[in-house]
PDB file of N, CA and C in Angstrom:
ATOM      1  N   MET A   1     -15.181 -22.168 -20.410  1.00 40.00           N
ATOM      2  CA  MET A   1     -15.251 -20.765 -20.146  1.00 40.00           C
ATOM      3  C   MET A   1     -13.788 -20.200 -19.916  1.00 40.00           C
ATOM      4  N   MET A   2     -13.578 -19.252 -20.629  1.00 42.00           N
ATOM      5  CA  MET A   2     -12.732 -17.881 -20.665  1.00 42.00           C
ATOM      6  C   MET A   2     -12.908 -17.530 -19.252  1.00 42.00           C
ATOM      7  N   VAL A   3     -11.396 -17.095 -18.803  1.00 42.00           N
ATOM      8  CA  VAL A   3     -11.630 -16.611 -17.611  1.00 42.00           C
ATOM      9  C   VAL A   3     -10.857 -15.232 -17.883  1.00 42.00           C
ATOM     10  N   CYS A   4     -10.957 -14.332 -17.310  1.00 42.00           N
ATOM     11  CA  CYS A   4      -9.821 -13.099 -17.259  1.00 42.00           C
ATOM     12  C   CYS A   4     -10.098 -12.455 -15.874  1.00 42.00           C
ATOM     13  N   THR A   5      -9.242 -11.323 -15.561  1.00 41.00           N
ATOM     14  CA  THR A   5      -9.195 -10.960 -14.684  1.00 41.00           C
ATOM     15  C   THR A   5      -9.435  -9.316 -14.842  1.00 41.00           C
ATOM     16  N   LEU A   6      -9.882  -8.749 -13.682  1.00 42.00           N
ATOM     17  CA  LEU A   6      -9.902  -7.474 -13.781  1.00 42.00           C
ATOM     18  C   LEU A   6     -10.013  -6.749 -12.835  1.00 42.00           C
ATOM     19  N   GLY A   7      -9.292  -5.650 -12.554  1.00 46.00           N
ATOM     20  CA  GLY A   7      -9.110  -5.108 -11.161  1.00 46.00           C
ATOM     21  C   GLY A   7      -7.836  -5.508 -10.286  1.00 46.00           C
ATOM     22  N   PHE A   8      -8.461  -6.002  -9.090  1.00 45.00           N
ATOM     23  CA  PHE A   8      -6.897  -6.489  -8.763  1.00 45.00           C
ATOM     24  C   PHE A   8      -7.080  -8.230  -8.716  1.00 45.00           C
ATOM     25  N   GLY A   9      -7.009  -8.665  -9.927  1.00 44.00           N
ATOM     26  CA  GLY A   9      -7.080 -10.004 -10.023  1.00 44.00           C
ATOM     27  C   GLY A   9      -7.955 -11.001  -9.433  1.00 44.00           C
ATOM     28  N   LEU A  10      -9.173 -10.132  -9.625  1.00 46.00           N
ATOM     29  CA  LEU A  10      -9.904 -10.951  -9.292  1.00 46.00           C
ATOM     30  C   LEU A  10     -10.812 -11.712 -10.739  1.00 46.00           C
ATOM     31  N   ALA A  11     -11.290 -12.933 -10.335  1.00 52.00           N
ATOM     32  CA  ALA A  11     -11.569 -13.539 -11.360  1.00 52.00           C
ATOM     33  C   ALA A  11     -12.774 -13.407 -12.200  1.00 52.00           C
ATOM     34  N   ASN A  12     -12.842 -13.242 -13.791  1.00 52.00           N
ATOM     35  CA  ASN A  12     -14.261 -12.851 -13.847  1.00 52.00           C
ATOM     36  C   ASN A  12     -14.410 -13.299 -15.098  1.00 52.00           C
ATOM     37  N   SER A  13     -15.592 -13.878 -15.397  1.00 57.00           N
ATOM     38  CA  SER A  13     -15.892 -14.861 -17.054  1.00 57.00           C
ATOM     39  C   SER A  13     -16.497 -13.758 -17.730  1.00 57.00           C
ATOM     40  N   SER A  14     -15.202 -14.198 -19.062  1.00 58.00           N
ATOM     41  CA  SER A  14     -15.494 -13.008 -20.203  1.00 58.00           C
ATOM     42  C   SER A  14     -16.865 -12.200 -20.210  1.00 58.00           C
ATOM     43  N   ALA A  15     -18.135 -12.806 -20.245  1.00 61.00           N
ATOM     44  CA  ALA A  15     -19.497 -12.411 -20.137  1.00 61.00           C
ATOM     45  C   ALA A  15     -19.600 -11.457 -18.773  1.00 61.00           C
ATOM     46  N   GLU A  16     -18.759 -11.710 -17.804  1.00 60.00           N
ATOM     47  CA  GLU A  16     -19.067 -10.716 -17.040  1.00 60.00           C
ATOM     48  C   GLU A  16     -18.144  -9.629 -17.115  1.00 60.00           C
ATOM     49  N   VAL A  17     -17.142  -9.380 -18.310  1.00 53.00           N
ATOM     50  CA  VAL A  17     -16.193  -8.627 -18.092  1.00 53.00           C
ATOM     51  C   VAL A  17     -17.325  -8.023 -18.984  1.00 53.00           C
ATOM     52  N   ALA A  18     -17.874  -8.425 -20.207  1.00 55.00           N
ATOM     53  CA  ALA A  18     -18.500  -7.764 -21.036  1.00 55.00           C
ATOM     54  C   ALA A  18     -19.731  -6.695 -20.632  1.00 55.00           C
ATOM     55  N   SER A  19     -20.525  -7.511 -19.696  1.00 60.00           N
ATOM     56  CA  SER A  19     -21.589  -6.894 -19.166  1.00 60.00           C
ATOM     57  C   SER A  19     -21.314  -5.841 -18.774  1.00 60.00           C
ATOM     58  N   PHE A  20     -20.380  -5.718 -17.397  1.00 53.00           N
ATOM     59  CA  PHE A  20     -19.803  -4.750 -16.694  1.00 53.00           C
ATOM     60  C   PHE A  20     -18.899  -4.116 -18.197  1.00 53.00           C
ATOM     61  N   ALA A  21     -18.804  -3.873 -19.112  1.00 54.00           N
ATOM     62  CA  ALA A  21     -18.460  -2.794 -20.340  1.00 54.00           C
ATOM     63  C   ALA A  21     -19.745  -1.774 -20.926  1.00 54.00           C
ATOM     64  N   GLN A  22     -20.725  -2.984 -20.945  1.00 54.00           N
ATOM     65  CA  GLN A  22     -21.946  -2.889 -21.616  1.00 54.00           C
ATOM     66  C   GLN A  22     -22.591  -1.947 -20.087  1.00 54.00           C
ATOM     67  N   ALA A  23     -22.417  -1.577 -18.858  1.00 55.00           N
ATOM     68  CA  ALA A  23     -23.088  -1.458 -17.966  1.00 55.00           C
ATOM     69  C   ALA A  23     -22.745   0.353 -17.431  1.00 55.00           C
ATOM     70  N   PRO A  24     -22.359   1.327 -18.129  1.00 55.00           N
ATOM     71  CA  PRO A  24     -21.859   2.608 -17.681  1.00 55.00           C
ATOM     72  C   PRO A  24     -22.017   3.482 -16.755  1.00 55.00           C
ATOM     73  N   ALA A  25     -23.665   3.434 -16.697  1.00 51.00           N
ATOM     74  CA  ALA A  25     -23.569   4.097 -15.229  1.00 51.00           C
ATOM     75  C   ALA A  25     -23.580   3.174 -14.188  1.00 51.00           C
ATOM     76  N   GLU A  26     -23.888   1.895 -14.282  1.00 58.00           N
ATOM     77  CA  GLU A  26     -23.509   0.687 -13.172  1.00 58.00           C
ATOM     78  C   GLU A  26     -22.030   0.914 -12.793  1.00 58.00           C
ATOM     79  N   SER A  27     -21.256   0.735 -14.131  1.00 57.00           N
ATOM     80  CA  SER A  27     -19.441   0.867 -13.996  1.00 57.00           C
ATOM     81  C   SER A  27     -18.985   2.158 -13.329  1.00 57.00           C
ATOM     82  N   GLU A  28     -19.539   3.459 -13.735  1.00 64.00           N
ATOM     83  CA  GLU A  28     -19.192   4.407 -13.393  1.00 64.00           C
ATOM     84  C   GLU A  28     -19.554   4.357 -11.772  1.00 64.00           C
ATOM     85  N   GLY A  29     -20.494   3.945 -11.153  1.00 65.00           N
ATOM     86  CA  GLY A  29     -20.863   3.971  -9.697  1.00 65.00           C
ATOM     87  C   GLY A  29     -19.464   3.018  -8.962  1.00 65.00           C
ATOM     88  N   VAL A  30     -19.169   2.166 -10.113  1.00 63.00           N
ATOM     89  CA  VAL A  30     -18.487   1.078  -9.096  1.00 63.00           C
ATOM     90  C   VAL A  30     -16.743   1.861  -9.163  1.00 63.00           C
ATOM     91  N   LEU A  31     -16.398   2.398 -10.413  1.00 63.00           N
ATOM     92  CA  LEU A  31     -15.620   3.334 -10.310  1.00 63.00           C
ATOM     93  C   LEU A  31     -14.921   3.905  -9.842  1.00 63.00           C
ATOM     94  N   MET A  32     -16.609   5.118  -9.235  1.00 66.00           N
ATOM     95  CA  MET A  32     -16.439   6.207  -8.136  1.00 66.00           C
ATOM     96  C   MET A  32     -15.902   5.400  -7.190  1.00 66.00           C
ATOM     97  N   ASP A  33     -16.484   4.060  -6.277  1.00 78.00           N
ATOM     98  CA  ASP A  33     -16.319   3.743  -5.419  1.00 78.00           C
ATOM     99  C   ASP A  33     -14.637   3.314  -5.580  1.00 78.00           C
ATOM    100  N   LEU A  34     -14.293   2.225  -6.235  1.00 80.00           N
ATOM    101  CA  LEU A  34     -12.748   2.268  -6.528  1.00 80.00           C
ATOM    102  C   LEU A  34     -12.339   3.771  -6.302  1.00 80.00           C
ATOM    103  N   HIS A  35     -12.591   4.737  -6.687  1.00 80.00           N
ATOM    104  CA  HIS A  35     -11.340   5.547  -6.747  1.00 80.00           C
ATOM    105  C   HIS A  35     -11.606   6.278  -4.997  1.00 80.00           C
ATOM    106  N   GLY A  36     -12.393   6.301  -4.369  1.00 83.00           N
ATOM    107  CA  GLY A  36     -13.033   6.318  -3.089  1.00 83.00           C
ATOM    108  C   GLY A  36     -11.600   5.582  -1.975  1.00 83.00           C
ATOM    109  N   VAL A  37     -12.079   4.224  -2.997  1.00 84.00           N
ATOM    110  CA  VAL A  37     -10.723   3.401  -1.717  1.00 84.00           C
ATOM    111  C   VAL A  37      -9.310   3.424  -2.097  1.00 84.00           C
ATOM    112  N   LEU A  38      -9.728   4.390  -3.546  1.00 85.00           N
ATOM    113  CA  LEU A  38      -7.792   4.487  -3.798  1.00 85.00           C
ATOM    114  C   LEU A  38      -7.369   5.566  -2.919  1.00 85.00           C
ATOM    115  N   VAL A  39      -7.793   6.909  -2.603  1.00 86.00           N
ATOM    116  CA  VAL A  39      -8.026   7.598  -2.194  1.00 86.00           C
ATOM    117  C   VAL A  39      -7.332   7.604  -0.825  1.00 86.00           C
ATOM    118  N   ASP A  40      -8.679   6.707   0.249  1.00 88.00           N
ATOM    119  CA  ASP A  40      -8.032   6.663   1.589  1.00 88.00           C
ATOM    120  C   ASP A  40      -6.777   5.361   1.426  1.00 88.00           C
ATOM    121  N   VAL A  41      -6.511   4.644   0.528  1.00 86.00           N
ATOM    122  CA  VAL A  41      -5.515   4.212   0.693  1.00 86.00           C
ATOM    123  C   VAL A  41      -4.308   5.179   0.675  1.00 86.00           C
ATOM    124  N   ALA A  42      -4.195   6.036  -0.620  1.00 88.00           N
ATOM    125  CA  ALA A  42      -3.107   7.009  -0.607  1.00 88.00           C
ATOM    126  C   ALA A  42      -3.160   7.461   0.757  1.00 88.00           C
ATOM    127  N   ARG A  43      -4.190   8.162   1.505  1.00 89.00           N
ATOM    128  CA  ARG A  43      -4.058   8.872   2.476  1.00 89.00           C
ATOM    129  C   ARG A  43      -3.360   8.358   3.712  1.00 89.00           C
ATOM    130  N   ALA A  44      -4.016   6.811   3.565  1.00 90.00           N
ATOM    131  CA  ALA A  44      -3.560   6.066   4.712  1.00 90.00           C
ATOM    132  C   ALA A  44      -1.389   6.042   4.640  1.00 90.00           C
ATOM    133  N   ARG A  45      -1.140   5.990   3.637  1.00 90.00           N
ATOM    134  CA  ARG A  45       0.223   5.307   2.984  1.00 90.00           C
ATOM    135  C   ARG A  45       0.527   6.601   3.761  1.00 90.00           C
ATOM    136  N   GLN A  46       0.187   8.130   2.922  1.00 90.00           N
ATOM    137  CA  GLN A  46       0.838   8.622   3.799  1.00 90.00           C
ATOM    138  C   GLN A  46       0.924   9.168   5.448  1.00 90.00           C
ATOM    139  N   ASP A  47       0.037   8.634   5.909  1.00 93.00           N
ATOM    140  CA  ASP A  47      -0.373   8.608   7.427  1.00 93.00           C
ATOM    141  C   ASP A  47       0.807   8.282   8.805  1.00 93.00           C
ATOM    142  N   LEU A  48       0.909   6.685   7.560  1.00 94.00           N
ATOM    143  CA  LEU A  48       1.830   5.656   8.057  1.00 94.00           C
ATOM    144  C   LEU A  48       3.624   6.120   8.192  1.00 94.00           C
ATOM    145  N   ASN A  49       3.427   6.866   6.878  1.00 93.00           N
ATOM    146  CA  ASN A  49       4.966   6.976   6.768  1.00 93.00           C
ATOM    147  C   ASN A  49       5.898   7.796   7.250  1.00 93.00           C
ATOM    148  N   ASN A  50       4.641   9.062   7.275  1.00 93.00           N
ATOM    149  CA  ASN A  50       5.477  10.185   8.607  1.00 93.00           C
ATOM    150  C   ASN A  50       6.078   9.497  10.134  1.00 93.00           C
ATOM    151  N   PRO A  51       5.092   9.155  10.797  1.00 95.00           N
ATOM    152  CA  PRO A  51       5.789   8.632  11.817  1.00 95.00           C
ATOM    153  C   PRO A  51       6.880   7.198  11.795  1.00 95.00           C
ATOM    154  N   LEU A  52       6.274   6.488  10.458  1.00 96.00           N
ATOM    155  CA  LEU A  52       7.745   5.419  10.011  1.00 96.00           C
ATOM    156  C   LEU A  52       8.636   6.208  10.229  1.00 96.00           C
ATOM    157  N   THR A  53       8.933   7.529   9.391  1.00 96.00           N
ATOM    158  CA  THR A  53      10.029   7.788   8.723  1.00 96.00           C
ATOM    159  C   THR A  53      10.965   8.589   9.946  1.00 96.00           C
ATOM    160  N   SER A  54       9.870   9.186  11.556  1.00 97.00           N
ATOM    161  CA  SER A  54      11.006   9.689  12.430  1.00 97.00           C
ATOM    162  C   SER A  54      11.155   8.331  12.981  1.00 97.00           C
ATOM    163  N   ALA A  55      11.002   7.328  12.975  1.00 97.00           N
ATOM    164  CA  ALA A  55      11.469   6.008  13.764  1.00 97.00           C
ATOM    165  C   ALA A  55      12.451   5.609  13.273  1.00 97.00           C
ATOM    166  N   LEU A  56      12.559   5.155  11.917  1.00 97.00           N
ATOM    167  CA  LEU A  56      13.676   5.338  11.337  1.00 97.00           C
ATOM    168  C   LEU A  56      14.653   5.636  11.615  1.00 97.00           C
ATOM    169  N   ALA A  57      14.450   7.273  11.389  1.00 97.00           N
ATOM    170  CA  ALA A  57      15.620   8.317  12.049  1.00 97.00           C
ATOM    171  C   ALA A  57      15.990   8.156  13.466  1.00 97.00           C
ATOM    172  N   GLU A  58      15.121   8.134  14.140  1.00 97.00           N
ATOM    173  CA  GLU A  58      15.496   8.023  15.317  1.00 97.00           C
ATOM    174  C   GLU A  58      16.356   6.403  15.872  1.00 97.00           C
ATOM    175  N   VAL A  59      15.915   6.047  15.724  1.00 98.00           N
ATOM    176  CA  VAL A  59      16.733   4.156  15.625  1.00 98.00           C
ATOM    177  C   VAL A  59      18.210   4.245  14.949  1.00 98.00           C
ATOM    178  N   GLN A  60      18.208   5.109  14.441  1.00 96.00           N
ATOM    179  CA  GLN A  60      19.909   5.292  13.645  1.00 96.00           C
ATOM    180  C   GLN A  60      20.544   6.327  14.660  1.00 96.00           C
ATOM    181  N   LEU A  61      19.964   6.927  15.010  1.00 97.00           N
ATOM    182  CA  LEU A  61      20.742   8.391  15.982  1.00 97.00           C
ATOM    183  C   LEU A  61      20.773   7.446  16.950  1.00 97.00           C
ATOM    184  N   LEU A  62      20.356   6.526  17.944  1.00 97.00           N
ATOM    185  CA  LEU A  62      20.299   5.635  18.645  1.00 97.00           C
ATOM    186  C   LEU A  62      21.905   4.802  18.153  1.00 97.00           C
ATOM    187  N   LEU A  63      21.386   4.021  17.227  1.00 96.00           N
ATOM    188  CA  LEU A  63      22.519   3.115  16.713  1.00 96.00           C
ATOM    189  C   LEU A  63      23.573   3.542  16.423  1.00 96.00           C
ATOM    190  N   PHE A  64      23.907   5.345  16.134  1.00 95.00           N
ATOM    191  CA  PHE A  64      25.702   6.147  16.149  1.00 95.00           C
ATOM    192  C   PHE A  64      25.867   5.876  17.792  1.00 95.00           C
ATOM    193  N   ASP A  65      25.174   6.087  18.788  1.00 94.00           N
ATOM    194  CA  ASP A  65      25.298   6.299  20.168  1.00 94.00           C
ATOM    195  C   ASP A  65      25.608   4.916  20.782  1.00 94.00           C
ATOM    196  N   GLU A  66      25.435   3.804  20.779  1.00 93.00           N
ATOM    197  CA  GLU A  66      24.851   2.810  21.395  1.00 93.00           C
ATOM    198  C   GLU A  66      25.665   2.060  21.155  1.00 93.00           C
ATOM    199  N   GLN A  67      26.891   1.572  22.551  1.00 93.00           N
ATOM    200  CA  GLN A  67      27.881   0.472  22.558  1.00 93.00           C
ATOM    201  C   GLN A  67      27.647  -0.722  23.240  1.00 93.00           C
ATOM    202  N   ASP A  68      26.306  -0.949  24.209  1.00 95.00           N
ATOM    203  CA  ASP A  68      26.110  -2.307  24.153  1.00 95.00           C
ATOM    204  C   ASP A  68      25.541  -3.121  23.244  1.00 95.00           C
ATOM    205  N   ASP A  69      26.487  -4.232  23.467  1.00 95.00           N
ATOM    206  CA  ASP A  69      26.210  -5.332  22.275  1.00 95.00           C
ATOM    207  C   ASP A  69      24.404  -5.586  22.156  1.00 95.00           C
ATOM    208  N   GLU A  70      23.752  -5.916  23.161  1.00 97.00           N
ATOM    209  CA  GLU A  70      22.242  -6.161  23.088  1.00 97.00           C
ATOM    210  C   GLU A  70      21.526  -5.271  22.807  1.00 97.00           C
ATOM    211  N   ALA A  71      21.728  -4.385  23.566  1.00 96.00           N
ATOM    212  CA  ALA A  71      20.924  -3.062  23.028  1.00 96.00           C
ATOM    213  C   ALA A  71      21.406  -2.585  22.076  1.00 96.00           C
ATOM    214  N   ARG A  72      22.206  -2.624  20.802  1.00 96.00           N
ATOM    215  CA  ARG A  72      22.499  -2.734  19.259  1.00 96.00           C
ATOM    216  C   ARG A  72      21.607  -3.864  18.880  1.00 96.00           C
ATOM    217  N   GLU A  73      21.876  -5.056  18.967  1.00 97.00           N
ATOM    218  CA  GLU A  73      21.290  -5.921  18.338  1.00 97.00           C
ATOM    219  C   GLU A  73      19.677  -5.773  18.572  1.00 97.00           C
ATOM    220  N   SER A  74      19.072  -5.087  19.659  1.00 97.00           N
ATOM    221  CA  SER A  74      17.835  -4.700  19.542  1.00 97.00           C
ATOM    222  C   SER A  74      17.583  -3.829  18.413  1.00 97.00           C
ATOM    223  N   LEU A  75      18.289  -2.699  18.433  1.00 97.00           N
ATOM    224  CA  LEU A  75      18.171  -1.797  17.914  1.00 97.00           C
ATOM    225  C   LEU A  75      18.016  -1.744  16.276  1.00 97.00           C
ATOM    226  N   GLU A  76      18.624  -2.852  16.088  1.00 97.00           N
ATOM    227  CA  GLU A  76      19.294  -3.648  14.337  1.00 97.00           C
ATOM    228  C   GLU A  76      18.064  -3.885  14.076  1.00 97.00           C
ATOM    229  N   VAL A  77      17.062  -4.821  14.885  1.00 98.00           N
ATOM    230  CA  VAL A  77      15.830  -5.490  14.539  1.00 98.00           C
ATOM    231  C   VAL A  77      14.823  -4.649  14.419  1.00 98.00           C
ATOM    232  N   ILE A  78      14.877  -3.678  15.309  1.00 98.00           N
ATOM    233  CA  ILE A  78      13.872  -3.088  15.131  1.00 98.00           C
ATOM    234  C   ILE A  78      13.709  -1.487  13.943  1.00 98.00           C
ATOM    235  N   GLN A  79      14.917  -1.812  13.786  1.00 98.00           N
ATOM    236  CA  GLN A  79      15.565  -1.145  12.158  1.00 98.00           C
ATOM    237  C   GLN A  79      15.306  -1.781  11.350  1.00 98.00           C
ATOM    238  N   SER A  80      15.154  -2.902  11.361  1.00 97.00           N
ATOM    239  CA  SER A  80      15.329  -4.036   9.906  1.00 97.00           C
ATOM    240  C   SER A  80      13.187  -4.038  10.046  1.00 97.00           C
ATOM    241  N   GLN A  81      12.573  -4.152  10.873  1.00 97.00           N
ATOM    242  CA  GLN A  81      11.323  -4.387  11.027  1.00 97.00           C
ATOM    243  C   GLN A  81      10.732  -2.936  10.186  1.00 97.00           C
ATOM    244  N   LEU A  82      11.155  -1.940  11.030  1.00 97.00           N
ATOM    245  CA  LEU A  82      10.714  -0.567  10.939  1.00 97.00           C
ATOM    246  C   LEU A  82      10.889  -0.528   8.887  1.00 97.00           C
ATOM    247  N   ARG A  83      11.819  -0.923   8.390  1.00 97.00           N
ATOM    248  CA  ARG A  83      12.413  -0.908   7.046  1.00 97.00           C
ATOM    249  C   ARG A  83      11.624  -1.839   6.372  1.00 97.00           C
ATOM    250  N   ARG A  84      11.388  -2.992   6.796  1.00 96.00           N
ATOM    251  CA  ARG A  84      10.196  -3.748   6.324  1.00 96.00           C
ATOM    252  C   ARG A  84       8.675  -3.493   6.475  1.00 96.00           C
ATOM    253  N   MET A  85       8.364  -2.173   7.036  1.00 95.00           N
ATOM    254  CA  MET A  85       6.880  -2.153   7.245  1.00 95.00           C
ATOM    255  C   MET A  85       6.791  -1.199   6.194  1.00 95.00           C
ATOM    256  N   ARG A  86       8.203  -0.328   5.907  1.00 94.00           N
ATOM    257  CA  ARG A  86       8.578   1.092   4.659  1.00 94.00           C
ATOM    258  C   ARG A  86       8.535  -0.123   3.411  1.00 94.00           C
ATOM    259  N   ASP A  87       8.806  -0.874   3.581  1.00 94.00           N
ATOM    260  CA  ASP A  87       9.077  -1.637   2.115  1.00 94.00           C
ATOM    261  C   ASP A  87       7.557  -2.006   1.847  1.00 94.00           C
ATOM    262  N   LEU A  88       7.138  -2.469   2.429  1.00 92.00           N
ATOM    263  CA  LEU A  88       5.272  -2.989   2.129  1.00 92.00           C
ATOM    264  C   LEU A  88       4.402  -1.730   2.140  1.00 92.00           C
ATOM    265  N   ILE A  89       4.702  -0.603   2.547  1.00 91.00           N
ATOM    266  CA  ILE A  89       4.107   0.543   2.391  1.00 91.00           C
ATOM    267  C   ILE A  89       4.242   0.918   0.783  1.00 91.00           C
ATOM    268  N   ALA A  90       5.610   0.655   0.652  1.00 90.00           N
ATOM    269  CA  ALA A  90       5.710   1.556  -0.699  1.00 90.00           C
ATOM    270  C   ALA A  90       5.482   0.599  -1.817  1.00 90.00           C
ATOM    271  N   ALA A  91       5.076  -0.681  -1.623  1.00 89.00           N
ATOM    272  CA  ALA A  91       4.818  -2.085  -2.417  1.00 89.00           C
ATOM    273  C   ALA A  91       3.280  -1.714  -2.728  1.00 89.00           C
ATOM    274  N   THR A  92       2.624  -0.344  -1.983  1.00 85.00           N
ATOM    275  CA  THR A  92       1.305  -0.267  -2.849  1.00 85.00           C
ATOM    276  C   THR A  92       1.407   1.277  -3.581  1.00 85.00           C
ATOM    277  N   SER A  93       2.788   1.894  -3.389  1.00 83.00           N
ATOM    278  CA  SER A  93       2.495   2.680  -4.011  1.00 83.00           C
ATOM    279  C   SER A  93       1.548   3.070  -5.736  1.00 83.00           C
ATOM    280  N   TYR A  94       1.197   1.594  -6.246  1.00 79.00           N
ATOM    281  CA  TYR A  94       0.957   1.611  -7.534  1.00 79.00           C
ATOM    282  C   TYR A  94      -0.638   1.616  -7.392  1.00 79.00           C
ATOM    283  N   LEU A  95      -1.406   1.585  -6.149  1.00 75.00           N
ATOM    284  CA  LEU A  95      -2.639   2.056  -5.612  1.00 75.00           C
ATOM    285  C   LEU A  95      -2.732   3.329  -5.521  1.00 75.00           C
ATOM    286  N   ARG A  96      -2.843   4.195  -6.455  1.00 73.00           N
ATOM    287  CA  ARG A  96      -3.291   5.720  -6.416  1.00 73.00           C
ATOM    288  C   ARG A  96      -4.305   5.815  -7.233  1.00 73.00           C
ATOM    289  N   PRO A  97      -4.874   6.804  -6.643  1.00 70.00           N
ATOM    290  CA  PRO A  97      -6.334   7.229  -7.820  1.00 70.00           C
ATOM    291  C   PRO A  97      -5.582   7.848  -9.085  1.00 70.00           C
ATOM    292  N   ALA A  98      -6.551   7.851 -10.003  1.00 70.00           N
ATOM    293  CA  ALA A  98      -5.878   8.705 -11.387  1.00 70.00           C
ATOM    294  C   ALA A  98      -6.524  10.002 -10.962  1.00 70.00           C
ATOM    295  N   ARG A  99      -5.361  10.774 -12.183  1.00 71.00           N
ATOM    296  CA  ARG A  99      -5.430  12.257 -11.812  1.00 71.00           C
ATOM    297  C   ARG A  99      -6.956  12.622 -12.753  1.00 71.00           C
ATOM    298  N   LYS A 100      -7.628  13.773 -12.193  1.00 64.00           N
ATOM    299  CA  LYS A 100      -8.745  14.291 -13.169  1.00 64.00           C
ATOM    300  C   LYS A 100      -8.431  15.261 -14.095  1.00 64.00           C
TER     301      LYS A 100
END
């Protein structure tokens, strides 16, 4: 049995892929559901990016003025984790709904 992927790396047999292609009404419903999910992902990405950007800017400002080594180290850890979150969110940028 030949296996191929469809969508987000979900394994499907070639017969399943063929039946998906031959069922336009059913596949249209699946595509509409997928479009809704992608819209939600894009909205969540934007909703997360706005406060994340503010938090990163605030940490950077605090780092400019901080003299205490222990506090500075803590701020650098926070900055590193915020950047990690930013990168994880950016990695989902390919998940966007198609333009109509």
